[in-house]
Structures are given as C-alpha cells and as structure tokens.
PDB file of C-alpha atoms in Angstrom:
ATOM      1  CA  UNK R   1     -17.252  -3.730 -19.938  1.00  0.00           C
ATOM      2  CA  UNK R   2     -15.010  -5.743 -16.568  1.00  0.00           C
ATOM      3  CA  UNK R   3     -12.688  -3.429 -15.686  1.00  0.00           C
ATOM      4  CA  UNK R   4      -9.933  -5.626 -14.263  1.00  0.00           C
ATOM      5  CA  UNK R   5      -6.880  -5.132 -11.333  1.00  0.00           C
ATOM      6  CA  UNK R   6      -4.517  -2.543 -12.926  1.00  0.00           C
ATOM      7  CA  UNK R   7      -0.362  -3.133 -11.459  1.00  0.00           C
ATOM      8  CA  UNK R   8       1.549  -0.468 -11.678  1.00  0.00           C
ATOM      9  CA  UNK R   9       5.214  -0.294 -11.305  1.00  0.00           C
ATOM     10  CA  UNK R  10       6.950   3.211 -11.294  1.00  0.00           C
ATOM     11  CA  UNK R  11      10.397   3.122 -13.173  1.00  0.00           C
ATOM     12  CA  UNK R  12      12.136   5.067 -10.474  1.00  0.00           C
ATOM     13  CA  UNK R  13      15.522   4.961  -9.838  1.00  0.00           C
ATOM     14  CA  UNK R  14      15.122   5.633  -5.881  1.00  0.00           C
ATOM     15  CA  UNK R  15      12.785   2.402  -5.955  1.00  0.00           C
ATOM     16  CA  UNK R  16      14.951   0.240  -8.356  1.00  0.00           C
ATOM     17  CA  UNK R  17      18.023   1.351  -5.875  1.00  0.00           C
ATOM     18  CA  UNK R  18      15.773   0.857  -2.668  1.00  0.00           C
ATOM     19  CA  UNK R  19      14.378  -2.337  -3.531  1.00  0.00           C
ATOM     20  CA  UNK R  20      18.056  -3.312  -4.624  1.00  0.00           C
ATOM     21  CA  UNK R  21      18.996  -2.541  -0.951  1.00  0.00           C
ATOM     22  CA  UNK R  22      15.604  -4.256   0.652  1.00  0.00           C
ATOM     23  CA  UNK R  23      16.722  -7.471  -1.765  1.00  0.00           C
ATOM     24  CA  UNK R  24      20.121  -8.033  -0.735  1.00  0.00           C
ATOM     25  CA  UNK R  25      20.293 -10.323   2.421  1.00  0.00           C
ATOM     26  CA  UNK R  26      23.981  -8.470   3.865  1.00  0.00           C
ATOM     27  CA  UNK R  27      21.271  -5.522   5.009  1.00  0.00           C
ATOM     28  CA  UNK R  28      21.423  -4.761   8.408  1.00  0.00           C
ATOM     29  CA  UNK R  29      18.279  -4.126   9.886  1.00  0.00           C
ATOM     30  CA  UNK R  30      18.486  -0.655  10.312  1.00  0.00           C
ATOM     31  CA  UNK R  31      19.059   0.074   6.934  1.00  0.00           C
ATOM     32  CA  UNK R  32      16.177  -2.777   6.297  1.00  0.00           C
ATOM     33  CA  UNK R  33      13.934  -0.197   7.609  1.00  0.00           C
ATOM     34  CA  UNK R  34      14.838   2.780   5.721  1.00  0.00           C
ATOM     35  CA  UNK R  35      14.286   1.136   2.625  1.00  0.00           C
ATOM     36  CA  UNK R  36      11.478  -0.023   3.594  1.00  0.00           C
ATOM     37  CA  UNK R  37       9.871   3.623   4.643  1.00  0.00           C
ATOM     38  CA  UNK R  38      11.773   4.916   1.502  1.00  0.00           C
ATOM     39  CA  UNK R  39       9.923   2.705  -0.385  1.00  0.00           C
ATOM     40  CA  UNK R  40       6.611   3.673   0.959  1.00  0.00           C
ATOM     41  CA  UNK R  41       7.309   6.984   0.437  1.00  0.00           C
ATOM     42  CA  UNK R  42       7.905   6.731  -3.131  1.00  0.00           C
ATOM     43  CA  UNK R  43       5.399   3.732  -4.047  1.00  0.00           C
ATOM     44  CA  UNK R  44       2.482   6.018  -2.448  1.00  0.00           C
ATOM     45  CA  UNK R  45       4.013   9.385  -3.423  1.00  0.00           C
ATOM     46  CA  UNK R  46       2.776   7.339  -7.592  1.00  0.00           C
ATOM     47  CA  UNK R  47      -0.353   6.082  -5.849  1.00  0.00           C
ATOM     48  CA  UNK R  48      -1.083   9.344  -4.945  1.00  0.00           C
ATOM     49  CA  UNK R  49      -1.626  10.673  -8.410  1.00  0.00           C
ATOM     50  CA  UNK R  50      -4.833  10.807  -9.845  1.00  0.00           C
ATOM     51  CA  UNK R  51      -6.339   9.942  -6.955  1.00  0.00           C
ATOM     52  CA  UNK R  52      -6.261  12.783  -4.010  1.00  0.00           C
ATOM     53  CA  UNK R  53      -9.154  14.820  -4.814  1.00  0.00           C
ATOM     54  CA  UNK R  54      -8.864  18.275  -5.863  1.00  0.00           C
ATOM     55  CA  UNK R  55     -10.174  21.459  -5.752  1.00  0.00           C
ATOM     56  CA  UNK R  56      -9.965  24.469  -8.031  1.00  0.00           C
ATOM     57  CA  UNK R  57      -9.079  28.243  -6.558  1.00  0.00           C
ATOM     58  CA  UNK R  58      -6.850  31.137  -6.414  1.00  0.00           C
ATOM     59  CA  UNK R  59      -4.158  32.191  -4.012  1.00  0.00           C
ATOM     60  CA  UNK R  60      -3.004  36.321  -3.225  1.00  0.00           C
ATOM     61  CA  UNK R  61       0.781  35.540  -4.576  1.00  0.00           C
ATOM     62  CA  UNK R  62       2.496  38.901  -3.582  1.00  0.00           C
ATOM     63  CA  UNK R  63       2.040  39.959  -6.624  1.00  0.00           C
ATOM     64  CA  UNK R  64      -1.377  39.365  -8.026  1.00  0.00           C
ATOM     65  CA  UNK R  65      -3.747  36.589  -7.748  1.00  0.00           C
ATOM     66  CA  UNK R  66      -4.016  33.516  -9.428  1.00  0.00           C
ATOM     67  CA  UNK R  67      -5.287  30.276  -9.507  1.00  0.00           C
ATOM     68  CA  UNK R  68      -3.931  27.148  -7.607  1.00  0.00           C
ATOM     69  CA  UNK R  69      -5.448  23.748  -7.080  1.00  0.00           C
ATOM     70  CA  UNK R  70      -5.307  22.492  -3.436  1.00  0.00           C
ATOM     71  CA  UNK R  71      -6.317  19.067  -1.931  1.00  0.00           C
ATOM     72  CA  UNK R  72      -9.734  19.187  -0.952  1.00  0.00           C
ATOM     73  CA  UNK R  73      -9.682  18.537   2.435  1.00  0.00           C
ATOM     74  CA  UNK R  74     -13.482  17.392   2.901  1.00  0.00           C
ATOM     75  CA  UNK R  75     -12.630  14.041   1.284  1.00  0.00           C
ATOM     76  CA  UNK R  76     -11.497  11.096   3.781  1.00  0.00           C
ATOM     77  CA  UNK R  77      -8.445   9.707   3.618  1.00  0.00           C
ATOM     78  CA  UNK R  78      -7.164   6.367   4.891  1.00  0.00           C
ATOM     79  CA  UNK R  79      -3.825   4.326   5.289  1.00  0.00           C
ATOM     80  CA  UNK R  80      -4.765   0.572   6.741  1.00  0.00           C
ATOM     81  CA  UNK R  81      -1.585  -0.814   7.419  1.00  0.00           C
ATOM     82  CA  UNK R  82      -1.156  -4.591   7.097  1.00  0.00           C
ATOM     83  CA  UNK R  83       0.157  -5.273  10.455  1.00  0.00           C
ATOM     84  CA  UNK R  84       3.146  -6.375  11.106  1.00  0.00           C
ATOM     85  CA  UNK R  85       5.320  -5.936   7.882  1.00  0.00           C
ATOM     86  CA  UNK R  86       2.871  -3.337   6.562  1.00  0.00           C
ATOM     87  CA  UNK R  87       4.040  -0.648   9.615  1.00  0.00           C
ATOM     88  CA  UNK R  88       7.245  -0.539   8.049  1.00  0.00           C
ATOM     89  CA  UNK R  89       5.623   1.189   5.436  1.00  0.00           C
ATOM     90  CA  UNK R  90       4.175   3.463   6.792  1.00  0.00           C
ATOM     91  CA  UNK R  91       6.058   5.808   8.049  1.00  0.00           C
ATOM     92  CA  UNK R  92       7.151   6.803   4.976  1.00  0.00           C
ATOM     93  CA  UNK R  93       3.427   6.865   3.350  1.00  0.00           C
ATOM     94  CA  UNK R  94       2.248   9.543   6.016  1.00  0.00           C
ATOM     95  CA  UNK R  95       5.295  12.217   4.802  1.00  0.00           C
ATOM     96  CA  UNK R  96       3.256  11.843   2.091  1.00  0.00           C
ATOM     97  CA  UNK R  97      -0.228  11.833   3.097  1.00  0.00           C
ATOM     98  CA  UNK R  98       0.441  13.805   6.637  1.00  0.00           C
ATOM     99  CA  UNK R  99      -3.610  14.189   7.141  1.00  0.00           C
ATOM    100  CA  UNK R 100      -4.595  11.199   6.812  1.00  0.00           C
ATOM    101  CA  UNK R 101      -6.169   8.567   8.745  1.00  0.00           C
ATOM    102  CA  UNK R 102      -4.342   5.251  10.393  1.00  0.00           C
ATOM    103  CA  UNK R 103      -6.350   2.417  11.093  1.00  0.00           C
ATOM    104  CA  UNK R 104      -4.432  -0.711  11.994  1.00  0.00           C
ATOM    105  CA  UNK R 105      -5.160  -4.313  11.044  1.00  0.00           C
ATOM    106  CA  UNK R 106      -3.443  -7.390  11.898  1.00  0.00           C
ATOM    107  CA  UNK R 107      -3.392 -10.314  10.367  1.00  0.00           C
ATOM    108  CA  UNK R 108      -1.788 -13.625  10.611  1.00  0.00           C
ATOM    109  CA  UNK R 109      -0.683 -16.521   8.654  1.00  0.00           C
ATOM    110  CA  UNK R 110      -0.714 -19.794   9.087  1.00  0.00           C
ATOM    111  CA  UNK R 111       2.060 -21.549   8.273  1.00  0.00           C
ATOM    112  CA  UNK R 112       0.750 -24.950   7.463  1.00  0.00           C
ATOM    113  CA  UNK R 113      -2.378 -23.700   5.231  1.00  0.00           C
ATOM    114  CA  UNK R 114      -1.442 -20.440   4.476  1.00  0.00           C
ATOM    115  CA  UNK R 115      -4.692 -18.777   5.276  1.00  0.00           C
ATOM    116  CA  UNK R 116      -4.539 -15.315   6.892  1.00  0.00           C
ATOM    117  CA  UNK R 117      -6.447 -14.831  10.844  1.00  0.00           C
ATOM    118  CA  UNK R 118      -7.576 -11.494  11.792  1.00  0.00           C
ATOM    119  CA  UNK R 119      -5.948 -10.994  15.686  1.00  0.00           C
ATOM    120  CA  UNK R 120      -6.618  -6.861  15.437  1.00  0.00           C
ATOM    121  CA  UNK R 121      -9.383  -4.605  13.559  1.00  0.00           C
ATOM    122  CA  UNK R 122      -9.537  -1.118  14.390  1.00  0.00           C
ATOM    123  CA  UNK R 123     -11.556  -0.611  11.333  1.00  0.00           C
ATOM    124  CA  UNK R 124     -14.344   1.045  12.323  1.00  0.00           C
ATOM    125  CA  UNK R 125     -17.615  -0.018  11.508  1.00  0.00           C
ATOM    126  CA  UNK R 126     -18.169   1.729   8.473  1.00  0.00           C
ATOM    127  CA  UNK R 127     -16.439   4.196   6.188  1.00  0.00           C
ATOM    128  CA  UNK R 128     -17.556   7.352   4.441  1.00  0.00           C
ATOM    129  CA  UNK R 129     -18.168   6.222   0.825  1.00  0.00           C
ATOM    130  CA  UNK R 130     -16.145   8.851  -0.913  1.00  0.00           C
ATOM    131  CA  UNK R 131     -13.145   7.541   1.407  1.00  0.00           C
ATOM    132  CA  UNK R 132      -9.603   7.083  -0.384  1.00  0.00           C
ATOM    133  CA  UNK R 133      -8.512   3.960   1.624  1.00  0.00           C
ATOM    134  CA  UNK R 134      -4.600   3.087   1.103  1.00  0.00           C
ATOM    135  CA  UNK R 135      -3.254  -0.232   2.373  1.00  0.00           C
ATOM    136  CA  UNK R 136       0.640  -1.461   2.651  1.00  0.00           C
ATOM    137  CA  UNK R 137       1.308  -4.519   2.732  1.00  0.00           C
ATOM    138  CA  UNK R 138       5.330  -5.145   1.623  1.00  0.00           C
ATOM    139  CA  UNK R 139       4.476  -8.569   0.739  1.00  0.00           C
ATOM    140  CA  UNK R 140       1.603  -9.833  -2.060  1.00  0.00           C
ATOM    141  CA  UNK R 141       2.247 -13.444  -2.399  1.00  0.00           C
ATOM    142  CA  UNK R 142      -0.895 -16.188  -1.943  1.00  0.00           C
ATOM    143  CA  UNK R 143      -2.963 -13.216  -1.709  1.00  0.00           C
ATOM    144  CA  UNK R 144      -4.885 -14.602   1.525  1.00  0.00           C
ATOM    145  CA  UNK R 145      -3.664 -11.184   3.838  1.00  0.00           C
ATOM    146  CA  UNK R 146      -4.614  -8.698   1.005  1.00  0.00           C
ATOM    147  CA  UNK R 147      -7.807 -10.179  -0.046  1.00  0.00           C
ATOM    148  CA  UNK R 148      -8.642 -10.615   4.087  1.00  0.00           C
ATOM    149  CA  UNK R 149      -8.347  -7.194   4.137  1.00  0.00           C
ATOM    150  CA  UNK R 150     -10.205  -6.149   1.440  1.00  0.00           C
ATOM    151  CA  UNK R 151     -12.855  -8.278   2.517  1.00  0.00           C
ATOM    152  CA  UNK R 152     -13.326  -5.947   5.603  1.00  0.00           C
ATOM    153  CA  UNK R 153     -12.744  -2.799   3.728  1.00  0.00           C
ATOM    154  CA  UNK R 154     -15.329  -3.524   1.273  1.00  0.00           C
ATOM    155  CA  UNK R 155     -17.992  -5.092   4.445  1.00  0.00           C
ATOM    156  CA  UNK R 156     -16.963  -1.116   5.369  1.00  0.00           C
ATOM    157  CA  UNK R 157     -18.459   0.847   2.781  1.00  0.00           C
ATOM    158  CA  UNK R 158     -15.301   0.835   1.016  1.00  0.00           C
ATOM    159  CA  UNK R 159     -15.341   1.630  -2.560  1.00  0.00           C
ATOM    160  CA  UNK R 160     -12.325  -1.326  -4.112  1.00  0.00           C
ATOM    161  CA  UNK R 161     -11.729   1.638  -7.309  1.00  0.00           C
ATOM    162  CA  UNK R 162     -11.330   3.849  -4.763  1.00  0.00           C
ATOM    163  CA  UNK R 163      -7.973   2.121  -2.730  1.00  0.00           C
ATOM    164  CA  UNK R 164      -4.995   2.069  -3.407  1.00  0.00           C
ATOM    165  CA  UNK R 165      -2.443  -1.044  -2.944  1.00  0.00           C
ATOM    166  CA  UNK R 166       1.630  -0.194  -2.091  1.00  0.00           C
ATOM    167  CA  UNK R 167       4.104  -3.578  -1.862  1.00  0.00           C
ATOM    168  CA  UNK R 168       7.090  -3.820  -2.137  1.00  0.00           C
ATOM    169  CA  UNK R 169       7.241  -7.218  -4.703  1.00  0.00           C
ATOM    170  CA  UNK R 170       3.851  -8.889  -5.958  1.00  0.00           C
ATOM    171  CA  UNK R 171       3.834 -12.462  -6.873  1.00  0.00           C
ATOM    172  CA  UNK R 172       1.139 -13.425  -8.964  1.00  0.00           C
ATOM    173  CA  UNK R 173      -0.919 -15.591  -7.038  1.00  0.00           C
ATOM    174  CA  UNK R 174      -2.002 -12.436  -5.380  1.00  0.00           C
ATOM    175  CA  UNK R 175      -3.127 -10.414  -8.384  1.00  0.00           C
ATOM    176  CA  UNK R 176      -4.638 -12.577  -9.697  1.00  0.00           C
ATOM    177  CA  UNK R 177      -7.198 -13.258  -6.425  1.00  0.00           C
ATOM    178  CA  UNK R 178      -7.477  -9.708  -6.817  1.00  0.00           C
ATOM    179  CA  UNK R 179      -8.597  -9.565 -10.267  1.00  0.00           C
ATOM    180  CA  UNK R 180     -10.602 -12.043 -10.237  1.00  0.00           C
ATOM    181  CA  UNK R 181     -12.504 -10.346  -7.012  1.00  0.00           C
ATOM    182  CA  UNK R 182     -11.909  -6.225  -7.014  1.00  0.00           C
ATOM    183  CA  UNK R 183     -11.841  -5.045 -10.489  1.00  0.00           C
ATOM    184  CA  UNK R 184     -11.181  -1.692 -10.718  1.00  0.00           C
ATOM    185  CA  UNK R 185      -8.098  -2.058  -8.152  1.00  0.00           C
ATOM    186  CA  UNK R 186      -4.908  -0.164  -8.599  1.00  0.00           C
ATOM    187  CA  UNK R 187      -1.622  -1.775  -6.918  1.00  0.00           C
ATOM    188  CA  UNK R 188       2.015  -0.212  -6.755  1.00  0.00           C
ATOM    189  CA  UNK R 189       4.803  -2.300  -5.981  1.00  0.00           C
ATOM    190  CA  UNK R 190       8.465  -1.948  -6.561  1.00  0.00           C
ATOM    191  CA  UNK R 191       8.483  -5.021  -8.737  1.00  0.00           C
ATOM    192  CA  UNK R 192       6.253  -8.594  -9.640  1.00  0.00           C
ATOM    193  CA  UNK R 193       8.270 -11.651  -9.292  1.00  0.00           C
ATOM    194  CA  UNK R 194       7.948 -14.742 -11.017  1.00  0.00           C
ATOM    195  CA  UNK R 195       7.480 -17.614  -7.794  1.00  0.00           C
ATOM    196  CA  UNK R 196       5.991 -18.474  -4.567  1.00  0.00           C
ATOM    197  CA  UNK R 197       7.253 -21.206  -2.839  1.00  0.00           C
ATOM    198  CA  UNK R 198       5.498 -24.345  -0.501  1.00  0.00           C
ATOM    199  CA  UNK R 199       6.461 -22.245   2.558  1.00  0.00           C
ATOM    200  CA  UNK R 200       4.580 -18.985   0.809  1.00  0.00           C
ATOM    201  CA  UNK R 201       7.686 -16.831   0.050  1.00  0.00           C
ATOM    202  CA  UNK R 202       8.138 -14.627  -2.785  1.00  0.00           C
ATOM    203  CA  UNK R 203      10.739 -16.182  -4.785  1.00  0.00           C
ATOM    204  CA  UNK R 204      13.572 -13.991  -5.431  1.00  0.00           C
ATOM    205  CA  UNK R 205      11.575 -11.765  -2.843  1.00  0.00           C
ATOM    206  CA  UNK R 206      13.720 -10.545  -0.060  1.00  0.00           C
ATOM    207  CA  UNK R 207      12.872 -12.989   2.375  1.00  0.00           C
ATOM    208  CA  UNK R 208      10.104 -12.341   5.841  1.00  0.00           C
ATOM    209  CA  UNK R 209      10.099  -8.344   5.800  1.00  0.00           C
ATOM    210  CA  UNK R 210       8.526  -8.465   9.034  1.00  0.00           C
ATOM    211  CA  UNK R 211      11.286 -10.376  10.886  1.00  0.00           C
ATOM    212  CA  UNK R 212      14.223  -7.826   8.726  1.00  0.00           C
ATOM    213  CA  UNK R 213      12.466  -4.659  10.089  1.00  0.00           C
ATOM    214  CA  UNK R 214      12.149  -5.676  13.440  1.00  0.00           C
ATOM    215  CA  UNK R 215      14.863  -7.643  13.193  1.00  0.00           C
ATOM    216  CA  UNK R 216      13.514 -10.730  14.834  1.00  0.00           C
TER     217      UNK R 216
END
C-alpha cells in the first residue's frame, strides 16, 4: 500500500494570528520577520510531535525516583533552511530544536522558467540513515525549490519518511509534486492557498517572503 503525502494545517490560534500579520501588505519588514519567526517556532513545535525519538528512563525527584521520557540524544536531528527565505523560519525552529545541526541550502528560481538551481550546498556527503530532517521554506508554490531540496537530501541517504517540511503557505502544484515523488513525507503549513499565478507567486499568499523578511 502506497503511503501518501500528509499535510497538516494546525488549528492553533497563534499560528492563525501570525499568518494574518504576515499576509497583511501593511506589515513592516521588522514585524514581518517577527511573524515568520513565530510561525517557525509554532509549526516546528507541531512538526516535532511523534517525530523526535525518545527514551524511557527514570529521574530522582526531591522526593523519590519516578519514570521519565527524554529525547534520545544519539539520533541526529538536522534543520535545512532553504536560502534565503528559509532563514526567516530558522530562528523559531532553533528555539524548539536547539541541538539540531544546521545545513544551509541556497536555491534560486529562474523567473522565466520557474526552475530552481542550486548556488550553495552545505549538506554533508552522507547523512546517518536515522537522521530527522526539518526543511524550512516559507512558500511551497510551483514546487521547484522543495523538489530540488528533497532530491539533494535523498541522494545523501535521507529517508523521506523522517523528513518534516515547515512552510507558511503551500499551494497545490508543490504538494502534488511532492506527493507523486515522496510517499510518507509530512508537511506542516499555516495554510493552503488555492492557486499560483503565471509568475509563480501563491495567491492570495503573502508576496515575496524573502524580500519582506530582509527589507529588499
């Protein structure tokens, strides 16, 4: 049986609030950055549920010994922000996963063909097969960048079922491509919008996330 892509839109009021702030064209760059950071934090919190490996142990409280559950430190966790906009989600993600390794992947989209090409790749040559990988990419629009990122990761031994993608806005073209290529993959996003226009922007979306994050 084929396991399909799963997409979660957490019904958390803080996620809804910060999405509204990010969507608003009147939001200044400094507040937009804060909104994306907060979305990175809360979406990563949701993504970590039943994803981080745990161990059962005991701890000594001030009164007696009791059972406890802790994160298994032997299983590697990595965060891969897709530059440049993925950096906006990284700060929030790191507050949830402070011990995760960070591997930068720089992708740029050709504005005419909408195809993604790589200009920076700091991924290791090979990942431990148990590695949990969190990809941060605010916009899943045409799917070019996220498909390129997944290709680079799987070529280095990453198991798609151990990958979590954190996005602010997702659109059907990207989700359909991911579903066709990577069964078992899971996406966490603040919302799913209906369309992508002929310039590759999600509508209604929130504009160019990278430009708004960095004030360019």
